[in-house]
Coordinates of C-alpha atoms and ligand atoms in Angstrom, one line a residue:
M1 CA 8.3 -30.8 16.7
L2 CA 5.4 -28.5 17.7
E3 CA 5.4 -26.7 21.0
K4 CA 2.2 -25.0 22.1
G5 CA 2.2 -21.3 21.4
K6 CA 5.4 -21.6 19.3
L7 CA 6.2 -21.8 15.6
Y8 CA 8.9 -24.3 14.7
V9 CA 11.4 -22.6 12.4
G10 CA 14.0 -25.3 12.1
T11 CA 16.7 -27.1 14.0
S12 CA 20.1 -25.7 15.1
R13 CA 23.4 -27.5 14.8
N14 CA 26.5 -27.6 17.0
P15 CA 29.9 -26.5 15.6
D16 CA 30.5 -30.2 14.9
D17 CA 27.3 -30.4 12.8
S18 CA 25.5 -32.5 15.4
I19 CA 21.9 -31.7 16.1
N20 CA 21.4 -29.1 18.8
K21 CA 17.7 -28.2 19.4
G22 CA 14.6 -27.0 17.8
E23 CA 14.3 -23.2 17.1
Y24 CA 11.0 -21.6 17.6
L25 CA 9.3 -18.3 17.1
D26 CA 7.1 -17.5 20.2
L27 CA 3.7 -16.4 19.0
K28 CA 3.4 -14.2 22.1
Y29 CA 6.3 -12.1 20.8
A30 CA 5.5 -12.4 17.1
N31 CA 4.2 -8.8 17.1
R32 CA 7.6 -7.6 18.1
H33 CA 8.4 -7.7 14.4
G34 CA 11.1 -9.5 12.5
L35 CA 13.7 -9.4 9.8
I36 CA 14.7 -12.0 7.2
T37 CA 17.8 -11.2 5.3
G38 CA 20.3 -13.0 3.0
A39 CA 21.9 -12.8 -0.5
T40 CA 20.0 -14.1 -3.6
G41 CA 19.2 -17.7 -3.5
T42 CA 20.0 -18.4 0.1
G43 CA 16.5 -19.3 1.2
K44 CA 14.6 -16.1 2.2
T45 CA 11.4 -16.9 0.3
V46 CA 11.3 -20.4 1.6
T47 CA 11.7 -19.1 5.1
L48 CA 8.8 -16.7 4.5
Q49 CA 6.8 -19.6 3.2
I50 CA 7.3 -21.8 6.2
L51 CA 6.6 -18.9 8.6
A52 CA 3.4 -18.1 6.7
E53 CA 2.4 -21.7 6.9
S54 CA 3.0 -21.9 10.6
F55 CA 1.2 -18.6 11.3
S56 CA -1.8 -19.8 9.3
N57 CA -1.9 -23.1 11.2
A58 CA -1.8 -21.1 14.4
G59 CA -4.9 -19.1 13.3
V60 CA -3.0 -16.0 12.5
P61 CA -3.8 -14.4 9.1
V62 CA -0.9 -13.4 7.0
F63 CA -0.3 -10.8 4.2
C64 CA 2.7 -11.2 1.9
A65 CA 3.8 -10.1 -1.5
D66 CA 4.9 -12.6 -4.1
V67 CA 7.7 -10.8 -5.8
K68 CA 8.9 -13.5 -8.2
G69 CA 5.8 -15.7 -8.4
D70 CA 7.6 -18.5 -6.5
L71 CA 5.5 -18.1 -3.3
S72 CA 2.2 -18.8 -5.0
G73 CA 2.7 -22.6 -4.5
I74 CA 1.8 -22.1 -0.8
A75 CA -1.9 -22.5 -1.9
M76 CA -1.1 -26.1 -3.1
I77 CA -0.2 -29.3 -1.2
G78 CA 3.5 -30.0 -1.1
E79 CA 5.1 -32.6 -3.2
D80 CA 7.6 -35.3 -2.2
K81 CA 11.1 -34.3 -3.4
D82 CA 14.3 -35.9 -2.5
F83 CA 16.1 -32.8 -1.2
L84 CA 13.1 -31.8 0.9
E85 CA 12.9 -35.3 2.5
K86 CA 16.6 -35.2 3.1
R87 CA 16.3 -31.9 4.9
A88 CA 13.4 -33.2 7.0
K89 CA 15.5 -36.2 8.0
T90 CA 18.5 -34.1 8.9
I91 CA 16.6 -32.0 11.2
G92 CA 14.6 -34.8 12.7
L93 CA 11.2 -33.6 11.3
D94 CA 9.2 -36.7 11.6
P95 CA 6.6 -37.1 10.2
Y96 CA 7.2 -34.6 7.4
E97 CA 3.7 -33.8 6.4
F98 CA 2.2 -32.1 3.4
Q99 CA -0.6 -29.6 3.5
E100 CA -2.4 -26.9 1.4
F101 CA -3.2 -23.5 2.8
P102 CA -6.2 -21.2 2.6
V103 CA -4.8 -18.6 0.2
I104 CA -6.5 -15.4 -1.1
F105 CA -4.7 -14.1 -4.2
W106 CA -4.7 -10.3 -4.7
D107 CA -3.4 -8.2 -7.6
L108 CA -3.3 -4.4 -8.2
F109 CA -3.9 -5.2 -11.9
G110 CA -6.6 -7.7 -11.3
E111 CA -4.9 -10.4 -13.4
K112 CA -3.4 -12.8 -10.9
G113 CA -5.7 -12.2 -8.0
H114 CA -8.7 -10.2 -6.8
R115 CA -8.4 -6.5 -7.6
V116 CA -6.9 -4.4 -4.9
R117 CA -7.9 -0.8 -5.0
T118 CA -7.9 2.2 -2.7
T119 CA -9.1 5.7 -3.2
I120 CA -6.9 8.9 -3.6
S121 CA -8.6 10.2 -0.4
E122 CA -7.6 7.2 1.6
M123 CA -4.1 7.2 0.4
G124 CA -3.5 10.8 1.4
P125 CA -1.0 13.4 0.3
L126 CA 2.1 12.1 2.0
L127 CA 2.1 8.7 0.2
L128 CA 0.9 10.2 -3.1
A129 CA 3.7 12.7 -3.1
R130 CA 6.1 9.9 -2.5
L131 CA 4.5 7.8 -5.2
M132 CA 5.0 10.7 -7.6
D133 CA 8.4 11.7 -6.4
M134 CA 7.3 15.3 -5.8
S135 CA 9.4 18.3 -5.0
D136 CA 8.6 20.1 -1.7
A137 CA 6.8 22.9 -3.6
Q138 CA 4.6 20.4 -5.4
E139 CA 4.0 18.4 -2.2
G140 CA 2.9 21.7 -0.6
V141 CA 0.3 22.3 -3.4
L142 CA -0.9 18.7 -3.1
N143 CA -1.4 19.1 0.6
I144 CA -3.6 22.1 -0.1
A145 CA -5.6 20.1 -2.6
F146 CA -6.2 17.5 0.0
K147 CA -7.0 20.1 2.7
L148 CA -9.5 21.7 0.4
A149 CA -11.1 18.3 -0.4
D150 CA -11.0 17.0 3.2
E151 CA -12.4 20.2 4.8
N152 CA -15.2 20.2 2.3
G153 CA -15.9 16.5 2.6
L154 CA -15.2 16.1 -1.2
P155 CA -14.4 12.5 -1.9
L156 CA -11.4 12.0 -4.2
L157 CA -11.9 8.5 -5.4
D158 CA -9.7 8.1 -8.5
L159 CA -7.2 10.0 -10.6
K160 CA -9.8 11.9 -12.5
D161 CA -11.2 13.3 -9.3
L162 CA -7.8 14.7 -8.4
R163 CA -7.3 16.0 -11.8
S164 CA -10.6 17.9 -11.8
L165 CA -9.8 19.4 -8.4
L166 CA -6.4 20.5 -9.5
G167 CA -8.1 22.0 -12.6
Y168 CA -10.4 24.0 -10.4
M169 CA -7.5 25.2 -8.3
A170 CA -5.6 26.3 -11.4
G171 CA -8.5 28.8 -12.1
E172 CA -8.3 30.2 -8.5
T173 CA -4.7 30.3 -7.7
E174 CA -4.8 33.9 -6.3
K175 CA -7.7 33.4 -4.0
L176 CA -6.5 30.0 -2.8
S177 CA -3.0 31.3 -2.3
A178 CA -4.3 34.0 -0.1
M179 CA -6.2 31.4 2.0
Y180 CA -3.7 28.5 2.1
G181 CA -0.3 29.7 1.0
N182 CA 1.5 29.9 -2.2
I183 CA 0.0 27.9 -5.1
T184 CA 1.6 28.3 -8.5
K185 CA 0.0 27.3 -11.8
Q186 CA 3.4 25.7 -12.6
S187 CA 3.3 23.3 -9.7
L188 CA -0.3 22.4 -10.5
A189 CA 0.7 21.7 -14.1
T190 CA 3.6 19.6 -13.0
I191 CA 1.4 17.5 -10.7
Q192 CA -1.1 17.1 -13.6
R193 CA 1.7 15.8 -15.7
G194 CA 2.8 13.4 -13.0
L195 CA -0.8 12.1 -12.8
L196 CA -0.6 11.4 -16.5
V197 CA 2.6 9.4 -16.0
L198 CA 1.0 7.4 -13.2
E199 CA -1.9 6.6 -15.4
Q200 CA 0.4 5.3 -18.1
Q201 CA 2.0 3.1 -15.6
G202 CA -1.3 1.5 -14.9
A203 CA -1.9 3.1 -11.5
E204 CA -5.4 4.1 -12.5
N205 CA -6.4 0.4 -12.0
F206 CA -5.4 0.8 -8.4
F207 CA -7.3 4.0 -7.6
G208 CA -11.0 3.6 -7.3
E209 CA -13.7 1.6 -5.8
P210 CA -14.6 -0.9 -4.3
A211 CA -11.6 -0.2 -2.0
L212 CA -10.0 -3.1 -0.2
K213 CA -11.6 -3.8 3.2
I214 CA -9.1 -4.6 5.8
A215 CA -11.4 -7.2 7.3
D216 CA -10.9 -9.3 4.1
I217 CA -7.2 -9.8 4.8
M218 CA -7.9 -10.7 8.4
R219 CA -10.1 -13.7 7.7
T220 CA -9.8 -17.1 9.3
T221 CA -11.2 -20.4 8.0
N222 CA -14.0 -22.3 9.8
D223 CA -11.4 -24.8 11.0
G224 CA -9.5 -22.0 12.7
R225 CA -6.6 -21.3 10.2
G226 CA -5.5 -17.9 9.3
A227 CA -6.0 -16.9 5.6
I228 CA -2.8 -16.2 3.7
S229 CA -3.2 -13.2 1.4
V230 CA -0.7 -13.3 -1.4
L231 CA -0.3 -10.2 -3.5
A232 CA 0.9 -10.9 -7.0
A233 CA 3.9 -8.5 -7.3
D234 CA 5.9 -9.6 -10.3
K235 CA 4.4 -7.0 -12.6
L236 CA 4.1 -4.5 -9.8
M237 CA 7.8 -4.7 -9.3
M238 CA 8.3 -3.0 -12.6
N239 CA 7.1 0.1 -10.8
P240 CA 8.9 -0.2 -7.5
R241 CA 7.5 3.0 -6.1
L242 CA 3.9 1.9 -6.6
Y243 CA 4.8 -1.4 -4.9
G244 CA 6.5 0.3 -1.9
T245 CA 3.8 3.0 -1.6
F246 CA 1.0 0.4 -1.8
L247 CA 2.5 -1.7 1.0
L248 CA 3.0 1.4 3.1
W249 CA -0.6 2.4 2.5
L250 CA -1.8 -1.0 3.6
L251 CA 0.3 -0.8 6.8
S252 CA -1.1 2.6 7.4
E253 CA -4.6 1.4 6.9
L254 CA -4.1 -1.4 9.4
F255 CA -2.7 1.0 11.8
E256 CA -5.5 3.5 11.6
E257 CA -8.3 1.0 11.5
L258 CA -7.4 -1.5 14.1
P259 CA -8.1 -0.9 17.7
E260 CA -5.5 -1.4 20.5
V261 CA -5.3 -4.9 21.9
G262 CA -2.4 -4.7 24.3
D263 CA -0.5 -7.9 25.0
S264 CA -2.2 -11.1 23.7
D265 CA -1.1 -14.7 23.1
K266 CA -0.7 -14.3 19.4
P267 CA -0.8 -11.5 16.8
R268 CA -3.9 -10.6 14.9
L269 CA -2.1 -10.3 11.6
V270 CA 1.4 -10.7 10.3
F271 CA 2.5 -8.6 7.5
F272 CA 5.6 -9.6 5.4
F273 CA 7.3 -6.8 3.6
D274 CA 9.4 -8.5 0.8
E275 CA 12.0 -6.4 -1.0
A276 CA 11.8 -3.9 1.8
H277 CA 14.7 -1.8 0.5
L278 CA 12.2 -0.4 -2.0
L279 CA 10.4 1.2 0.8
F280 CA 13.4 3.1 2.0
D281 CA 15.3 3.8 -1.2
E282 CA 15.7 7.6 -1.5
A283 CA 12.9 8.0 1.0
P284 CA 12.8 11.5 2.6
K285 CA 13.6 11.7 6.3
I286 CA 10.0 12.5 7.2
L287 CA 8.7 9.4 5.6
I288 CA 11.3 7.2 7.3
D289 CA 10.4 8.8 10.7
R290 CA 6.7 8.2 10.1
V291 CA 7.3 4.6 9.1
E292 CA 9.4 4.1 12.2
Q293 CA 6.5 5.5 14.3
V294 CA 4.0 3.3 12.6
V295 CA 6.1 0.2 13.0
R296 CA 6.6 1.0 16.6
L297 CA 3.0 1.7 17.4
I298 CA 1.3 -1.0 15.3
R299 CA 2.7 -3.6 17.7
S300 CA 0.1 -2.8 20.3
K301 CA -2.6 -3.3 17.6
G302 CA -1.5 -6.9 17.3
V303 CA 0.2 -6.6 14.0
G304 CA 3.7 -8.1 13.4
V305 CA 5.7 -6.7 10.5
Y306 CA 8.5 -8.8 9.0
F307 CA 10.9 -7.1 6.6
V308 CA 12.5 -9.3 4.0
T309 CA 15.5 -7.9 2.2
Q310 CA 19.0 -8.9 1.0
N311 CA 21.0 -6.7 3.3
P312 CA 20.3 -5.5 6.8
L313 CA 21.8 -2.2 5.9
D314 CA 18.8 -1.7 3.6
V315 CA 16.7 -0.9 6.7
P316 CA 17.2 2.4 8.5
E317 CA 18.7 2.0 12.0
T318 CA 15.6 3.3 13.8
V319 CA 13.4 0.7 12.2
L320 CA 16.0 -2.1 12.4
S321 CA 16.3 -1.7 16.1
Q322 CA 12.6 -2.6 16.5
L323 CA 12.8 -5.9 14.6
G324 CA 13.0 -8.5 17.4
N325 CA 12.9 -11.8 15.6
R326 CA 15.9 -12.3 13.3
I327 CA 16.6 -14.8 10.6
Q328 CA 19.8 -14.1 8.8
H329 CA 20.7 -16.2 5.7
A330 CA 24.2 -16.2 4.1
L331 CA 25.8 -13.0 2.9
R332 CA 28.8 -12.6 0.8
A333 CA 31.7 -10.6 2.1
Y334 CA 34.1 -9.8 -0.8
T335 CA 33.9 -6.0 -1.0
P336 CA 34.3 -3.5 1.9
R337 CA 30.6 -2.7 1.7
E338 CA 29.7 -6.3 1.9
Q339 CA 32.0 -6.8 4.8
K340 CA 30.4 -3.8 6.5
A341 CA 26.9 -5.4 6.0
V342 CA 28.0 -8.7 7.4
K343 CA 29.6 -6.9 10.4
V344 CA 26.4 -5.0 11.1
A345 CA 24.3 -8.2 10.7
A346 CA 26.6 -10.1 13.0
E347 CA 26.6 -7.4 15.7
T348 CA 22.8 -7.3 15.9
F349 CA 22.7 -10.8 17.4
R350 CA 23.1 -11.8 21.0
P351 CA 26.4 -13.7 20.6
N352 CA 26.8 -17.4 21.0
P353 CA 30.3 -18.4 22.4
A354 CA 30.2 -21.5 20.3
F355 CA 30.9 -19.7 17.1
D356 CA 31.9 -16.5 15.4
C357 CA 28.8 -14.8 13.9
F358 CA 30.7 -12.9 11.2
E359 CA 32.3 -16.0 9.9
A360 CA 29.1 -18.1 10.3
I361 CA 27.1 -15.6 8.1
T362 CA 29.5 -16.0 5.2
Q363 CA 29.6 -19.8 5.5
L364 CA 25.8 -20.7 5.9
G365 CA 24.4 -23.1 3.4
V366 CA 21.2 -22.6 1.3
G367 CA 18.1 -22.9 3.6
E368 CA 20.4 -22.3 6.6
A369 CA 20.3 -19.2 8.8
L370 CA 21.4 -17.6 12.0
V371 CA 18.2 -17.4 14.1
S372 CA 17.4 -15.4 17.2
T373 CA 13.9 -14.9 18.4
L374 CA 12.3 -13.1 21.3
G375 CA 11.7 -15.3 24.4
A376 CA 10.4 -14.8 27.9
K377 CA 10.0 -11.1 28.7
G378 CA 11.0 -10.2 25.2
V379 CA 14.6 -11.1 25.6
P380 CA 16.4 -12.2 22.4
S381 CA 17.6 -15.8 22.4
M382 CA 21.2 -16.6 21.9
V383 CA 21.8 -16.9 18.2
E384 CA 21.9 -20.4 16.7
R385 CA 23.0 -21.8 13.4
T386 CA 19.7 -23.3 12.1
L387 CA 18.6 -25.5 9.2
V388 CA 15.2 -24.1 8.3
R389 CA 12.4 -26.7 8.0
P390 CA 11.2 -27.6 4.5
P391 CA 7.7 -26.3 3.5
S392 CA 4.6 -28.4 3.7
S393 CA 3.0 -26.7 0.8
R394 CA 4.4 -26.7 -2.8
L395 CA 7.8 -25.2 -3.3
G396 CA 7.6 -23.0 -6.5
P397 CA 4.8 -21.4 -8.5
I398 CA 1.2 -22.4 -8.9
T399 CA -0.1 -23.0 -12.5
E400 CA -2.6 -20.6 -14.0
P401 CA -5.5 -23.1 -14.0
E402 CA -4.7 -23.9 -10.4
R403 CA -4.8 -20.2 -9.6
V404 CA -8.1 -19.7 -11.3
K405 CA -9.5 -22.5 -9.2
V406 CA -8.3 -21.1 -6.0
M407 CA -9.7 -17.7 -6.8
A408 CA -13.1 -19.1 -7.7
V409 CA -13.6 -20.6 -4.2
S410 CA -12.1 -17.6 -2.4
P411 CA -14.3 -16.0 0.2
V412 CA -14.0 -12.6 -1.7
A413 CA -14.8 -14.1 -5.1
G414 CA -16.8 -11.6 -7.1
Q415 CA -16.6 -8.8 -4.5
Y416 CA -13.7 -6.8 -6.0
D417 CA -13.8 -7.8 -9.6
T418 CA -15.9 -5.0 -11.1
D419 CA -15.2 -1.3 -10.9
L420 CA -17.7 0.9 -9.1
D421 CA -17.9 4.5 -10.1
R422 CA -19.5 6.1 -7.1
D423 CA -20.3 9.8 -7.3
S424 CA -17.2 11.6 -6.4
A425 CA -15.4 14.9 -6.9
F426 CA -15.2 14.6 -10.7
E427 CA -18.8 13.6 -11.2
M428 CA -20.1 16.1 -8.7
L429 CA -18.1 19.0 -10.2
Q430 CA -19.0 18.0 -13.7
R431 CA -22.7 17.5 -13.0
R432 CA -23.1 20.7 -11.2
A433 CA -21.1 22.6 -13.8
E434 CA -23.4 21.2 -16.5
E435 CA -26.5 22.1 -14.5
A436 CA -25.1 25.6 -14.0
A437 CA -24.3 25.9 -17.7
K438 CA -27.8 24.7 -18.6
A439 CA -29.4 27.2 -16.2
E440 CA -27.2 30.0 -17.6
E441 CA -28.1 28.9 -21.2
E442 CA -31.8 29.0 -20.4
E443 CA -31.5 32.4 -18.7
R444 CA -29.7 33.7 -21.8
S445 CA -32.2 32.5 -24.2
R446 CA -35.0 34.0 -22.0
E447 CA -33.1 37.3 -22.1
E448 CA -32.5 37.1 -25.8
K449 CA -36.2 36.4 -26.3
K450 CA -37.0 39.4 -24.2
A451 CA -34.6 41.6 -26.1
E452 CA -36.2 40.4 -29.4
K453 CA -39.6 41.1 -28.0
P454 CA -40.1 44.8 -28.5
P455 CA -42.6 45.5 -31.2
E456 CA -41.3 46.5 -34.6
S457 CA -42.6 50.0 -34.2
R458 CA -40.4 50.7 -31.1
R459 CA -37.1 49.6 -32.7
W460 CA -34.7 52.0 -34.3
T461 CA -32.4 51.3 -37.2
L462 CA -29.3 53.3 -37.9
P463 CA -28.3 52.8 -41.5
G464 CA -25.1 50.8 -41.7
Y465 CA -25.1 49.8 -38.0
G466 CA -27.8 47.1 -37.9
D467 CA -30.6 46.6 -35.5
D468 CA -30.0 47.8 -31.9
G469 CA -31.9 44.9 -30.5
A470 CA -29.5 42.5 -32.1
S471 CA -26.5 44.4 -31.0
G472 CA -27.9 44.4 -27.5
S473 CA -28.1 40.6 -27.4
R474 CA -24.6 40.3 -28.9
R475 CA -23.4 42.6 -26.0
T476 CA -25.1 40.3 -23.5
T477 CA -23.5 37.2 -25.0
K478 CA -20.1 38.9 -25.0
S479 CA -20.2 40.1 -21.4
R480 CA -21.2 36.6 -20.3
S481 CA -18.3 34.8 -22.0
R482 CA -15.5 37.0 -20.5
P483 CA -12.7 34.5 -20.5
G484 CA -12.9 32.1 -17.6
Y485 CA -14.8 34.4 -15.2
Q486 CA -18.3 33.0 -15.3
R487 CA -17.2 29.4 -15.5
Q488 CA -15.0 29.5 -12.5
T489 CA -17.5 31.2 -10.2
V490 CA -19.8 28.4 -11.2
T491 CA -17.2 25.8 -10.2
E492 CA -16.6 27.6 -7.0
A493 CA -20.3 27.6 -6.2
V494 CA -20.3 23.9 -7.0
I495 CA -17.5 23.3 -4.6
K496 CA -19.3 25.3 -2.0
S497 CA -22.6 23.6 -2.4
V498 CA -21.0 20.1 -2.6
A499 CA -19.1 21.1 0.6
R500 CA -22.3 22.0 2.3
S501 CA -24.2 18.9 1.4
A502 CA -21.3 16.6 2.0
A503 CA -20.3 18.3 5.3
T504 CA -23.8 17.9 6.6
S505 CA -23.9 14.2 5.8
L506 CA -20.4 13.5 7.0
G507 CA -20.8 15.7 10.0
R508 CA -17.2 16.9 10.1
A509 CA -14.0 17.2 8.1
L510 CA -11.9 14.1 7.3
V511 CA -9.0 13.4 9.7
R512 CA -5.6 12.0 8.7
G513 CA -3.3 9.8 10.6
I514 CA 0.5 9.4 10.8
L515 CA 1.1 8.3 7.3
G516 CA -1.6 10.6 6.0
S517 CA -4.2 8.0 5.3
L518 CA -7.7 8.6 6.6
K519 CA -8.5 8.0 10.3
K520 CA -11.5 5.8 10.7
G521 CA -14.2 6.0 13.3
F522 CA -14.2 9.8 13.4
Ligands
LIG1 N1 14.4 -24.6 4.1 C1 14.7 -25.1 3.0 N2 14.6 -26.4 2.8 C2 14.9 -27.0 1.6 N3 15.3 -26.3 0.5 C3 15.5 -25.0 0.7 C4 15.2 -24.3 1.9 N4 15.4 -23.0 1.7 C5 15.8 -22.8 0.4 N5 15.8 -24.0 -0.2 C6 16.3 -24.2 -1.6 O1 16.9 -23.0 -2.1 C7 16.3 -22.5 -3.2 C8 16.3 -21.0 -3.2 O2 15.6 -20.5 -2.0 P1 14.8 -19.2 -2.1 O3 14.0 -19.1 -3.3 O4 14.0 -19.1 -0.8 O5 15.9 -18.1 -2.1 P2 15.8 -16.5 -1.9 O6 16.7 -16.0 -0.9 O7 14.4 -16.1 -1.8 O8 16.3 -16.0 -3.4 P3 16.0 -14.6 -4.1 O9 16.7 -13.5 -3.4 O10 16.6 -14.9 -5.5 O11 14.6 -14.5 -4.2 C9 14.8 -23.1 -3.1 O12 14.2 -23.1 -4.3 C10 15.1 -24.5 -2.5 O13 15.4 -25.4 -3.5
LIG2 MG1 13.1 -14.9 -2.9

């Protein structure tokens, strides 16, 4: 069933249920993105699984999220099951062979996979604002914070770095407002509270170092198969915003980091975006525009993005129109909204005179789908009713002991497992502030000693008012501890000196890309 340069998806059937032909996804057009849709339990995850398998065998690395834990079995060899054998027989898949795949498990919480982290600096203000559901005013302030840090080459690695920077800004609102535009203490305080909430939700696990290296999800095995990176997302789904923002960040990293490749015979990486509606739910227009732009441009970097969701209406029209390879599982059509969704789904296909698309979508069986892929010159194939092939790897979850074994032999074993606290904004600010405070303390004690120095004979005492030397030193202390004043200038000096040293080592300010993550190679 294998044709060179093509992935076997399944076999289509004629209206009388007789076998029609094999349906394939052309590797050459696999970077023109795709869409897998269908109601619950109709076979989306299995379709994702067989596509991931085929890409891996073709030497294309894959990144996907395992939302319900049922994709993890892809790391294990498949097992003989009656219904799978039956499907194989129906579609003429002979021999039906089982296989295990090279899987790297990842997990933001570091429990069911290698830890995935990024830094606040790399995530950037746009995605962070989205993660924290900020108002425009707060986002404006956050942008200034990043500008300040970027311009001065101040690395913001984790949440405490951002907190210390915001703390500094709170003491300098007037000055900074004059330089960058309005900054209110109120917005700063709201952002600080938002950071606390993020922390409580476990996001602090995710921000820090060592940050994920893109090269690690683009690995291939020695025998030429693409690694399948599986992100454990069951726990992550409890915080849908973190899930959506993380995947967007990854997409944005890929986009910024990978060079242009132009047309090639297969993609460099395929990225499956499960539960894709979470990306777009209540997303501001600007974010949708940027996502659209990244999806459009990432094609030429050899990355194929496949959205998986229940309903094609979940994906904004501008993005939808760029998804060339379509696999539509069954949808219900009881309510008017459902009917509308089926209609939209039906209309996106190049029609097949043999059957009515609308009707077919509502009648498809489990593991059956309408399939249309891009063929020669990128023209979509006529839609076909297709029985999707059964997987070669295990259908269903992996056990925990099995997962531990897979992780132990993973090529990144040990690389991401311990936190690294590199010097960053927080430490720099804190250390310099401590040094400054110490210097100040030394100077004060020197002065106090000097003040106490004059010989007894030269000191005057006014009855009832104490020693003037002592009052002098009290005055010094008092003037030095004028509320906030001294401390903030110290912090400011710290920022400046940090800026100088960092700027000289970095050479120039950090540059941000379309989705606000850092541009590399600048
Ligand atoms: N291609 C297939 N071959 C054989 N069985 C299949 C196939 N696709 C789906 N099935 C059967 O249907 C079940 C449900 O499929 P799947 O888990 O992919 O649905 P889903 O659309 O992802 O559902 P949900 O929205 O709940 O995640 C599978 O466990 C399997 O038993
Ligand atoms: Mg599923």
